[in-house]
């Protein structure tokens, strides 16, 4: 951390800042220039709020130098993490595609979806059994029976599964039926839940919160990792902006930013990121071109009658076409499908 003093800061003001830094356990290196004094503080910022120093008399600015997340950061681990989801490696050369309906409805629906997405090259079957709906009157999901159904169908087609877990009470069942436990956008900062997920030894797909900064998102990953679970995959699913022609604004720029800051895999969700079927394929291709390690895409055999998110779900043939296009884009950025 650097403390930049105001040009006219007095010697007693500088001394008072140094004293406070030493009191907080920092080693202080002072450099006095012609215009102003800069104090370099080496130590653990974790235990002290930078505002303590910002508000001291004579201080102009406090600049943090090291990132607040450690386990999730590239400084801690320079090489990429590859997370294995039931043997499917996420974070390596392959762009791993997860696809399926927003919510699990019937055996026929899951069967049709699994057959189509497996044939097109998806490796992981998505499907929600517990749905975080904005309205309590909207369909809430099948619960554990949905997970059983998803497991059966996925096994028939040799697919792994991903599904949202909404609270700690659902973890035990999820461990039995689900290969990749999804933390929804609305739960990204449910810290007690994240701590519980730190105790398990199964991969977690951590969606970015609706208005979360990348740093907050990485700190949420840190919560899970600090508990001992290092198998975290990040998912950019769009953030809330002032734009209304899209459901959310898919922040493609988050992909190279994460790539730089963190060794964790990052995937994109162009379905929730746009909310409209015709926007899904272009944004999926853009995310792959930006270097995403995977995609999670909603597909439904009868989207007009889907119980949830039909308007943003691709028809199976649209998904197949997208996979063909991804096979062209991925090699251009050194990846494959
Ligand atoms: C979902 O994937 O079905 C979902 C509800 O996603 P999010 O948490 O990103 O809204
Ligand atoms: Mn959905």
mmCIF file of C-alpha atoms and ligand atoms in Angstrom:
data_model
loop_
_atom_site.group_PDB
_atom_site.id
_atom_site.type_symbol
_atom_site.label_atom_id
_atom_site.label_comp_id
_atom_site.label_asym_id
_atom_site.label_seq_id
_atom_site.Cartn_x
_atom_site.Cartn_y
_atom_site.Cartn_z
ATOM 1 C CA UNK A 1 0.000 0.000 0.000
ATOM 2 C CA UNK A 2 1.229 3.500 -0.824
ATOM 3 C CA UNK A 3 0.199 6.554 1.174
ATOM 4 C CA UNK A 4 0.622 9.706 -0.890
ATOM 5 C CA UNK A 5 0.751 12.838 1.300
ATOM 6 C CA UNK A 6 -0.642 16.203 0.212
ATOM 7 C CA UNK A 7 1.968 18.644 -1.181
ATOM 8 C CA UNK A 8 1.730 20.884 1.887
ATOM 9 C CA UNK A 9 1.620 18.094 4.496
ATOM 10 C CA UNK A 10 3.529 19.035 7.634
ATOM 11 C CA UNK A 11 6.209 16.957 9.325
ATOM 12 C CA UNK A 12 3.960 16.197 12.364
ATOM 13 C CA UNK A 13 1.229 14.989 9.946
ATOM 14 C CA UNK A 14 3.678 12.658 8.197
ATOM 15 C CA UNK A 15 4.914 11.387 11.574
ATOM 16 C CA UNK A 16 1.353 10.744 12.730
ATOM 17 C CA UNK A 17 0.628 8.646 9.618
ATOM 18 C CA UNK A 18 3.858 6.664 10.099
ATOM 19 C CA UNK A 19 2.964 6.061 13.751
ATOM 20 C CA UNK A 20 -0.508 4.775 12.801
ATOM 21 C CA UNK A 21 0.967 2.453 10.128
ATOM 22 C CA UNK A 22 3.505 1.025 12.576
ATOM 23 C CA UNK A 23 0.747 0.566 15.150
ATOM 24 C CA UNK A 24 -1.187 -1.486 12.527
ATOM 25 C CA UNK A 25 1.854 -3.707 11.936
ATOM 26 C CA UNK A 26 3.194 -2.237 8.675
ATOM 27 C CA UNK A 27 6.861 -1.702 7.804
ATOM 28 C CA UNK A 28 7.161 1.847 6.487
ATOM 29 C CA UNK A 29 9.518 3.112 3.780
ATOM 30 C CA UNK A 30 9.532 6.867 3.417
ATOM 31 C CA UNK A 31 10.490 8.771 0.293
ATOM 32 C CA UNK A 32 10.507 12.527 0.369
ATOM 33 C CA UNK A 33 10.352 14.226 -3.005
ATOM 34 C CA UNK A 34 10.561 17.927 -3.877
ATOM 35 C CA UNK A 35 6.750 18.191 -3.930
ATOM 36 C CA UNK A 36 5.422 15.548 -1.620
ATOM 37 C CA UNK A 37 6.157 12.620 0.654
ATOM 38 C CA UNK A 38 5.147 9.057 -0.245
ATOM 39 C CA UNK A 39 5.012 6.310 2.373
ATOM 40 C CA UNK A 40 5.360 2.714 1.217
ATOM 41 C CA UNK A 41 3.650 0.380 3.694
ATOM 42 C CA UNK A 42 4.454 -3.325 3.592
ATOM 43 C CA UNK A 43 2.231 -5.666 5.573
ATOM 44 C CA UNK A 44 -1.227 -7.143 5.697
ATOM 45 C CA UNK A 45 -3.917 -4.744 4.634
ATOM 46 C CA UNK A 46 -6.524 -7.428 5.452
ATOM 47 C CA UNK A 47 -6.716 -6.349 9.058
ATOM 48 C CA UNK A 48 -6.951 -2.642 8.409
ATOM 49 C CA UNK A 49 -9.407 -0.634 6.372
ATOM 50 C CA UNK A 50 -7.569 1.783 3.984
ATOM 51 C CA UNK A 51 -10.054 4.488 4.984
ATOM 52 C CA UNK A 52 -8.312 4.655 8.397
ATOM 53 C CA UNK A 53 -5.345 6.215 6.579
ATOM 54 C CA UNK A 54 -7.299 8.133 3.930
ATOM 55 C CA UNK A 55 -8.969 10.230 6.580
ATOM 56 C CA UNK A 56 -5.793 11.202 8.475
ATOM 57 C CA UNK A 57 -4.750 14.872 8.192
ATOM 58 C CA UNK A 58 -2.309 15.565 5.336
ATOM 59 C CA UNK A 59 -3.097 12.366 3.378
ATOM 60 C CA UNK A 60 -3.891 12.860 -0.315
ATOM 61 C CA UNK A 61 -4.455 9.285 -1.510
ATOM 62 C CA UNK A 62 -4.078 5.651 -0.462
ATOM 63 C CA UNK A 63 -3.158 3.261 -3.279
ATOM 64 C CA UNK A 64 -3.491 -0.467 -2.775
ATOM 65 C CA UNK A 65 -0.802 -2.457 -4.569
ATOM 66 C CA UNK A 66 -1.519 -6.137 -3.940
ATOM 67 C CA UNK A 67 -4.852 -7.797 -4.675
ATOM 68 C CA UNK A 68 -7.128 -8.633 -1.711
ATOM 69 C CA UNK A 69 -7.787 -12.168 -2.982
ATOM 70 C CA UNK A 70 -4.848 -14.528 -2.630
ATOM 71 C CA UNK A 71 -5.836 -18.126 -3.458
ATOM 72 C CA UNK A 72 -7.854 -17.056 -6.516
ATOM 73 C CA UNK A 73 -5.128 -14.740 -7.849
ATOM 74 C CA UNK A 74 -2.437 -15.394 -10.447
ATOM 75 C CA UNK A 75 0.209 -14.030 -8.082
ATOM 76 C CA UNK A 76 -0.464 -17.011 -5.815
ATOM 77 C CA UNK A 77 -0.643 -19.534 -8.650
ATOM 78 C CA UNK A 78 0.638 -18.501 -12.097
ATOM 79 C CA UNK A 79 -0.420 -21.654 -13.946
ATOM 80 C CA UNK A 80 -4.045 -22.191 -15.034
ATOM 81 C CA UNK A 81 -6.267 -24.340 -12.855
ATOM 82 C CA UNK A 82 -8.043 -27.136 -14.685
ATOM 83 C CA UNK A 83 -11.209 -28.225 -12.915
ATOM 84 C CA UNK A 84 -12.368 -31.749 -13.630
ATOM 85 C CA UNK A 85 -16.157 -32.101 -13.834
ATOM 86 C CA UNK A 86 -16.745 -35.862 -13.786
ATOM 87 C CA UNK A 87 -13.627 -36.248 -15.931
ATOM 88 C CA UNK A 88 -14.375 -33.284 -18.237
ATOM 89 C CA UNK A 89 -11.451 -30.833 -17.925
ATOM 90 C CA UNK A 90 -12.548 -27.191 -17.731
ATOM 91 C CA UNK A 91 -9.805 -24.567 -18.064
ATOM 92 C CA UNK A 92 -7.551 -26.265 -20.602
ATOM 93 C CA UNK A 93 -7.533 -26.107 -24.397
ATOM 94 C CA UNK A 94 -11.114 -27.241 -24.833
ATOM 95 C CA UNK A 95 -14.075 -24.845 -24.811
ATOM 96 C CA UNK A 96 -16.435 -26.980 -22.718
ATOM 97 C CA UNK A 97 -20.087 -26.516 -23.578
ATOM 98 C CA UNK A 98 -22.795 -27.012 -20.954
ATOM 99 C CA UNK A 99 -26.312 -27.006 -22.361
ATOM 100 C CA UNK A 100 -29.871 -27.901 -21.470
ATOM 101 C CA UNK A 101 -33.082 -26.320 -20.282
ATOM 102 C CA UNK A 102 -33.384 -23.532 -17.755
ATOM 103 C CA UNK A 103 -35.470 -25.805 -15.576
ATOM 104 C CA UNK A 104 -36.074 -29.550 -15.427
ATOM 105 C CA UNK A 105 -39.715 -30.218 -16.357
ATOM 106 C CA UNK A 106 -40.335 -33.766 -17.578
ATOM 107 C CA UNK A 107 -38.425 -36.903 -18.508
ATOM 108 C CA UNK A 108 -39.273 -36.409 -22.213
ATOM 109 C CA UNK A 109 -38.042 -32.813 -22.151
ATOM 110 C CA UNK A 110 -34.740 -33.809 -20.490
ATOM 111 C CA UNK A 111 -34.326 -36.780 -22.821
ATOM 112 C CA UNK A 112 -34.887 -34.672 -25.962
ATOM 113 C CA UNK A 113 -32.484 -32.017 -24.684
ATOM 114 C CA UNK A 114 -29.766 -34.445 -23.641
ATOM 115 C CA UNK A 115 -29.970 -36.341 -26.925
ATOM 116 C CA UNK A 116 -29.675 -33.153 -28.988
ATOM 117 C CA UNK A 117 -26.928 -31.445 -26.998
ATOM 118 C CA UNK A 118 -24.829 -34.617 -26.627
ATOM 119 C CA UNK A 119 -25.054 -35.265 -30.358
ATOM 120 C CA UNK A 120 -23.980 -31.685 -31.077
ATOM 121 C CA UNK A 121 -20.932 -32.004 -28.798
ATOM 122 C CA UNK A 122 -21.940 -30.611 -25.387
ATOM 123 C CA UNK A 123 -20.257 -32.357 -22.448
ATOM 124 C CA UNK A 124 -22.351 -31.185 -19.504
ATOM 125 C CA UNK A 125 -26.164 -31.198 -19.168
ATOM 126 C CA UNK A 126 -27.619 -28.143 -17.462
ATOM 127 C CA UNK A 127 -31.007 -27.988 -15.769
ATOM 128 C CA UNK A 128 -32.353 -26.292 -12.656
ATOM 129 C CA UNK A 129 -34.220 -28.255 -10.001
ATOM 130 C CA UNK A 130 -34.382 -25.317 -7.568
ATOM 131 C CA UNK A 131 -35.082 -22.043 -9.342
ATOM 132 C CA UNK A 132 -34.324 -18.574 -7.951
ATOM 133 C CA UNK A 133 -37.408 -16.871 -9.438
ATOM 134 C CA UNK A 134 -37.944 -13.149 -8.960
ATOM 135 C CA UNK A 135 -41.622 -13.778 -8.160
ATOM 136 C CA UNK A 136 -42.625 -16.308 -5.492
ATOM 137 C CA UNK A 137 -45.609 -17.219 -7.714
ATOM 138 C CA UNK A 138 -43.428 -18.353 -10.646
ATOM 139 C CA UNK A 139 -42.535 -22.026 -11.081
ATOM 140 C CA UNK A 140 -40.009 -22.933 -8.363
ATOM 141 C CA UNK A 141 -38.611 -26.189 -9.762
ATOM 142 C CA UNK A 142 -38.990 -29.967 -9.235
ATOM 143 C CA UNK A 143 -36.543 -30.242 -6.349
ATOM 144 C CA UNK A 144 -34.583 -33.409 -5.735
ATOM 145 C CA UNK A 145 -36.800 -35.449 -8.085
ATOM 146 C CA UNK A 146 -35.542 -33.198 -10.862
ATOM 147 C CA UNK A 147 -31.950 -33.982 -9.953
ATOM 148 C CA UNK A 148 -32.674 -37.721 -10.050
ATOM 149 C CA UNK A 149 -34.188 -37.336 -13.489
ATOM 150 C CA UNK A 150 -31.309 -35.197 -14.751
ATOM 151 C CA UNK A 151 -28.794 -37.763 -13.472
ATOM 152 C CA UNK A 152 -30.558 -40.678 -15.161
ATOM 153 C CA UNK A 153 -30.814 -38.933 -18.511
ATOM 154 C CA UNK A 154 -27.256 -37.552 -18.359
ATOM 155 C CA UNK A 155 -25.933 -41.054 -17.646
ATOM 156 C CA UNK A 156 -27.766 -42.408 -20.679
ATOM 157 C CA UNK A 157 -25.858 -39.984 -22.910
ATOM 158 C CA UNK A 158 -22.536 -39.952 -21.039
ATOM 159 C CA UNK A 159 -22.926 -36.339 -19.930
ATOM 160 C CA UNK A 160 -21.865 -34.668 -16.676
ATOM 161 C CA UNK A 161 -24.412 -32.393 -14.959
ATOM 162 C CA UNK A 162 -24.589 -28.825 -13.651
ATOM 163 C CA UNK A 163 -27.410 -27.493 -11.492
ATOM 164 C CA UNK A 164 -28.032 -24.657 -9.066
ATOM 165 C CA UNK A 165 -27.921 -25.227 -5.315
ATOM 166 C CA UNK A 166 -29.738 -22.440 -3.515
ATOM 167 C CA UNK A 167 -28.809 -23.018 0.088
ATOM 168 C CA UNK A 168 -26.725 -25.186 2.385
ATOM 169 C CA UNK A 169 -29.621 -27.568 3.137
ATOM 170 C CA UNK A 170 -29.550 -28.731 -0.516
ATOM 171 C CA UNK A 171 -25.824 -29.544 -0.627
ATOM 172 C CA UNK A 172 -26.132 -33.117 0.638
ATOM 173 C CA UNK A 173 -28.589 -34.142 -2.102
ATOM 174 C CA UNK A 174 -26.605 -32.229 -4.717
ATOM 175 C CA UNK A 175 -23.457 -34.174 -3.824
ATOM 176 C CA UNK A 176 -25.333 -37.353 -4.662
ATOM 177 C CA UNK A 177 -26.753 -36.298 -8.027
ATOM 178 C CA UNK A 178 -24.958 -33.219 -9.409
ATOM 179 C CA UNK A 179 -21.391 -33.024 -10.788
ATOM 180 C CA UNK A 180 -20.990 -29.238 -10.838
ATOM 181 C CA UNK A 181 -22.805 -27.219 -8.169
ATOM 182 C CA UNK A 182 -23.942 -23.831 -9.455
ATOM 183 C CA UNK A 183 -24.101 -20.777 -7.200
ATOM 184 C CA UNK A 184 -26.623 -18.416 -8.784
ATOM 185 C CA UNK A 185 -26.006 -14.734 -9.406
ATOM 186 C CA UNK A 186 -28.323 -13.810 -6.534
ATOM 187 C CA UNK A 187 -26.300 -15.888 -4.100
ATOM 188 C CA UNK A 188 -22.817 -14.738 -5.086
ATOM 189 C CA UNK A 189 -22.390 -12.844 -1.835
ATOM 190 C CA UNK A 190 -24.195 -15.266 0.454
ATOM 191 C CA UNK A 191 -21.013 -15.716 2.456
ATOM 192 C CA UNK A 192 -22.276 -18.335 4.921
ATOM 193 C CA UNK A 193 -23.368 -20.480 1.940
ATOM 194 C CA UNK A 194 -20.010 -19.965 0.183
ATOM 195 C CA UNK A 195 -18.231 -21.130 3.347
ATOM 196 C CA UNK A 196 -20.312 -24.323 3.331
ATOM 197 C CA UNK A 197 -19.306 -24.925 -0.299
ATOM 198 C CA UNK A 198 -15.687 -24.512 0.793
ATOM 199 C CA UNK A 199 -16.061 -27.662 2.890
ATOM 200 C CA UNK A 200 -17.074 -29.966 0.029
ATOM 201 C CA UNK A 201 -14.837 -31.615 -2.524
ATOM 202 C CA UNK A 202 -16.839 -31.110 -5.706
ATOM 203 C CA UNK A 203 -16.525 -28.368 -8.317
ATOM 204 C CA UNK A 204 -18.536 -25.170 -7.967
ATOM 205 C CA UNK A 205 -19.716 -22.893 -10.805
ATOM 206 C CA UNK A 206 -19.766 -19.411 -9.307
ATOM 207 C CA UNK A 207 -21.942 -17.005 -11.251
ATOM 208 C CA UNK A 208 -21.160 -13.306 -11.146
ATOM 209 C CA UNK A 209 -23.656 -11.260 -9.142
ATOM 210 C CA UNK A 210 -26.034 -8.930 -10.985
ATOM 211 C CA UNK A 211 -24.090 -5.856 -9.922
ATOM 212 C CA UNK A 212 -20.852 -7.354 -8.682
ATOM 213 C CA UNK A 213 -17.465 -5.960 -9.590
ATOM 214 C CA UNK A 214 -14.851 -8.438 -10.791
ATOM 215 C CA UNK A 215 -12.987 -7.957 -7.519
ATOM 216 C CA UNK A 216 -16.087 -8.815 -5.463
ATOM 217 C CA UNK A 217 -16.648 -11.886 -7.645
ATOM 218 C CA UNK A 218 -13.054 -13.057 -7.092
ATOM 219 C CA UNK A 219 -13.408 -12.466 -3.348
ATOM 220 C CA UNK A 220 -16.476 -14.730 -3.394
ATOM 221 C CA UNK A 221 -14.366 -17.405 -5.112
ATOM 222 C CA UNK A 222 -11.807 -16.793 -2.355
ATOM 223 C CA UNK A 223 -14.439 -17.650 0.288
ATOM 224 C CA UNK A 224 -14.936 -21.096 -1.273
ATOM 225 C CA UNK A 225 -11.211 -21.667 -1.785
ATOM 226 C CA UNK A 226 -10.263 -20.506 1.701
ATOM 227 C CA UNK A 227 -12.408 -23.353 3.050
ATOM 228 C CA UNK A 228 -10.254 -25.837 1.130
ATOM 229 C CA UNK A 229 -12.299 -26.350 -2.046
ATOM 230 C CA UNK A 230 -10.046 -25.193 -4.892
ATOM 231 C CA UNK A 231 -12.374 -26.439 -7.671
ATOM 232 C CA UNK A 232 -14.039 -23.170 -8.660
ATOM 233 C CA UNK A 233 -15.179 -22.205 -12.173
ATOM 234 C CA UNK A 234 -16.246 -18.583 -12.669
ATOM 235 C CA UNK A 235 -19.261 -17.748 -14.837
ATOM 236 C CA UNK A 236 -19.947 -14.361 -16.431
ATOM 237 C CA UNK A 237 -23.730 -14.186 -16.849
ATOM 238 C CA UNK A 238 -24.318 -10.525 -17.578
ATOM 239 C CA UNK A 239 -24.579 -7.568 -15.278
ATOM 240 C CA UNK A 240 -27.419 -5.110 -14.791
ATOM 241 C CA UNK A 241 -26.971 -1.881 -16.711
ATOM 242 C CA UNK A 242 -29.290 0.865 -17.991
ATOM 243 C CA UNK A 243 -29.777 -0.997 -21.306
ATOM 244 C CA UNK A 244 -33.243 -2.495 -21.840
ATOM 245 C CA UNK A 245 -32.972 -4.199 -25.249
ATOM 246 C CA UNK A 246 -31.006 -6.955 -23.528
ATOM 247 C CA UNK A 247 -32.029 -8.655 -20.263
ATOM 248 C CA UNK A 248 -28.516 -8.078 -18.893
ATOM 249 C CA UNK A 249 -25.286 -6.794 -20.416
ATOM 250 C CA UNK A 250 -22.943 -9.718 -21.009
ATOM 251 C CA UNK A 251 -19.579 -8.361 -19.894
ATOM 252 C CA UNK A 252 -17.294 -10.077 -22.407
ATOM 253 C CA UNK A 253 -14.425 -7.895 -21.218
ATOM 254 C CA UNK A 254 -14.576 -9.722 -17.877
ATOM 255 C CA UNK A 255 -13.158 -12.794 -19.647
ATOM 256 C CA UNK A 256 -9.690 -11.374 -20.479
ATOM 257 C CA UNK A 257 -9.679 -9.508 -17.162
ATOM 258 C CA UNK A 258 -10.229 -12.758 -15.233
ATOM 259 C CA UNK A 259 -7.660 -14.493 -17.423
ATOM 260 C CA UNK A 260 -5.121 -11.900 -16.305
ATOM 261 C CA UNK A 261 -6.051 -11.710 -12.618
ATOM 262 C CA UNK A 262 -6.907 -15.321 -11.847
ATOM 263 C CA UNK A 263 -5.827 -18.864 -12.679
ATOM 264 C CA UNK A 264 -9.432 -20.107 -12.360
ATOM 265 C CA UNK A 265 -11.399 -21.140 -15.469
ATOM 266 C CA UNK A 266 -14.027 -18.678 -16.682
ATOM 267 C CA UNK A 267 -17.109 -19.567 -18.719
ATOM 268 C CA UNK A 268 -19.852 -17.369 -20.206
ATOM 269 C CA UNK A 269 -23.634 -17.636 -20.062
ATOM 270 C CA UNK A 270 -24.983 -15.815 -23.134
ATOM 271 C CA UNK A 271 -28.551 -17.005 -22.390
ATOM 272 C CA UNK A 272 -29.013 -15.055 -19.149
ATOM 273 C CA UNK A 273 -26.498 -12.523 -20.454
ATOM 274 C CA UNK A 274 -28.824 -11.414 -23.266
ATOM 275 C CA UNK A 275 -32.279 -12.865 -22.523
ATOM 276 C CA UNK A 276 -33.205 -13.145 -26.227
ATOM 277 C CA UNK A 277 -32.743 -16.204 -28.432
ATOM 278 C CA UNK A 278 -31.412 -14.332 -31.468
ATOM 279 C CA UNK A 279 -28.662 -12.716 -29.371
ATOM 280 C CA UNK A 280 -27.412 -15.944 -27.791
ATOM 281 C CA UNK A 281 -25.306 -17.403 -30.639
ATOM 282 C CA UNK A 282 -23.473 -14.148 -31.549
ATOM 283 C CA UNK A 283 -22.546 -13.580 -27.900
ATOM 284 C CA UNK A 284 -21.524 -17.228 -27.417
ATOM 285 C CA UNK A 285 -19.159 -16.866 -30.388
ATOM 286 C CA UNK A 286 -17.842 -13.566 -29.030
ATOM 287 C CA UNK A 287 -17.171 -15.133 -25.620
ATOM 288 C CA UNK A 288 -15.292 -18.018 -27.234
ATOM 289 C CA UNK A 289 -13.272 -15.544 -29.322
ATOM 290 C CA UNK A 290 -12.450 -13.654 -26.112
ATOM 291 C CA UNK A 291 -10.940 -16.823 -24.652
ATOM 292 C CA UNK A 292 -13.747 -18.286 -22.517
ATOM 293 C CA UNK A 293 -12.999 -21.763 -21.172
ATOM 294 C CA UNK A 294 -16.590 -22.793 -21.669
ATOM 295 C CA UNK A 295 -20.183 -21.780 -22.295
ATOM 296 C CA UNK A 296 -23.453 -22.534 -20.537
ATOM 297 C CA UNK A 297 -26.411 -22.305 -22.877
ATOM 298 C CA UNK A 298 -30.140 -22.838 -22.470
ATOM 299 C CA UNK A 299 -31.668 -25.254 -24.984
ATOM 300 C CA UNK A 300 -35.294 -26.447 -25.015
ATOM 301 C CA UNK A 301 -37.109 -28.764 -27.443
ATOM 302 C CA UNK A 302 -40.292 -26.656 -27.175
ATOM 303 C CA UNK A 303 -39.251 -23.209 -25.960
ATOM 304 C CA UNK A 304 -42.675 -21.646 -26.594
ATOM 305 C CA UNK A 305 -44.070 -23.859 -23.847
ATOM 306 C CA UNK A 306 -41.061 -23.858 -21.514
ATOM 307 C CA UNK A 307 -41.841 -23.296 -17.829
ATOM 308 C CA UNK A 308 -38.917 -20.913 -17.501
ATOM 309 C CA UNK A 309 -36.799 -18.747 -19.831
ATOM 310 C CA UNK A 310 -38.259 -20.043 -23.122
ATOM 311 C CA UNK A 311 -37.562 -16.757 -24.985
ATOM 312 C CA UNK A 312 -33.815 -17.109 -24.371
ATOM 313 C CA UNK A 313 -33.637 -20.861 -25.057
ATOM 314 C CA UNK A 314 -32.229 -22.150 -28.336
ATOM 315 C CA UNK A 315 -34.020 -24.821 -30.324
ATOM 316 C CA UNK A 316 -31.920 -27.993 -30.673
ATOM 317 C CA UNK A 317 -31.157 -27.235 -34.357
ATOM 318 C CA UNK A 318 -30.022 -23.705 -33.482
ATOM 319 C CA UNK A 319 -27.721 -25.163 -30.848
ATOM 320 C CA UNK A 320 -26.262 -27.631 -33.365
ATOM 321 C CA UNK A 321 -25.568 -24.762 -35.781
ATOM 322 C CA UNK A 322 -23.888 -22.772 -32.997
ATOM 323 C CA UNK A 323 -21.614 -25.710 -32.175
ATOM 324 C CA UNK A 324 -20.567 -25.854 -35.844
ATOM 325 C CA UNK A 325 -19.691 -22.157 -35.746
ATOM 326 C CA UNK A 326 -17.787 -22.593 -32.465
ATOM 327 C CA UNK A 327 -15.663 -25.254 -34.150
ATOM 328 C CA UNK A 328 -14.499 -22.542 -36.547
ATOM 329 C CA UNK A 329 -13.952 -19.788 -33.955
ATOM 330 C CA UNK A 330 -12.223 -21.803 -31.194
ATOM 331 C CA UNK A 331 -9.095 -22.790 -33.200
ATOM 332 C CA UNK A 332 -8.536 -19.132 -34.111
ATOM 333 C CA UNK A 333 -7.782 -18.464 -30.426
ATOM 334 C CA UNK A 334 -5.835 -21.681 -29.818
ATOM 335 C CA UNK A 335 -8.758 -23.689 -28.440
ATOM 336 C CA UNK A 336 -10.971 -26.505 -29.610
ATOM 337 C CA UNK A 337 -14.489 -27.794 -28.975
HETATM 338 C C1 LIG B 1 -29.763 -20.197 -14.223
HETATM 339 O O1 LIG B 1 -28.652 -20.514 -14.673
HETATM 340 O O2 LIG B 1 -30.781 -20.846 -14.444
HETATM 341 C C2 LIG B 1 -29.895 -18.950 -13.442
HETATM 342 C C3 LIG B 1 -30.980 -18.695 -12.727
HETATM 343 O O3 LIG B 1 -28.841 -18.141 -13.563
HETATM 344 P P1 LIG B 1 -28.454 -16.769 -12.803
HETATM 345 O O4 LIG B 1 -28.205 -17.112 -11.379
HETATM 346 O O5 LIG B 1 -27.216 -16.350 -13.544
HETATM 347 O O6 LIG B 1 -29.588 -15.806 -13.001
HETATM 348 MN MN1 LIG B 2 -32.715 -19.571 -16.931
#
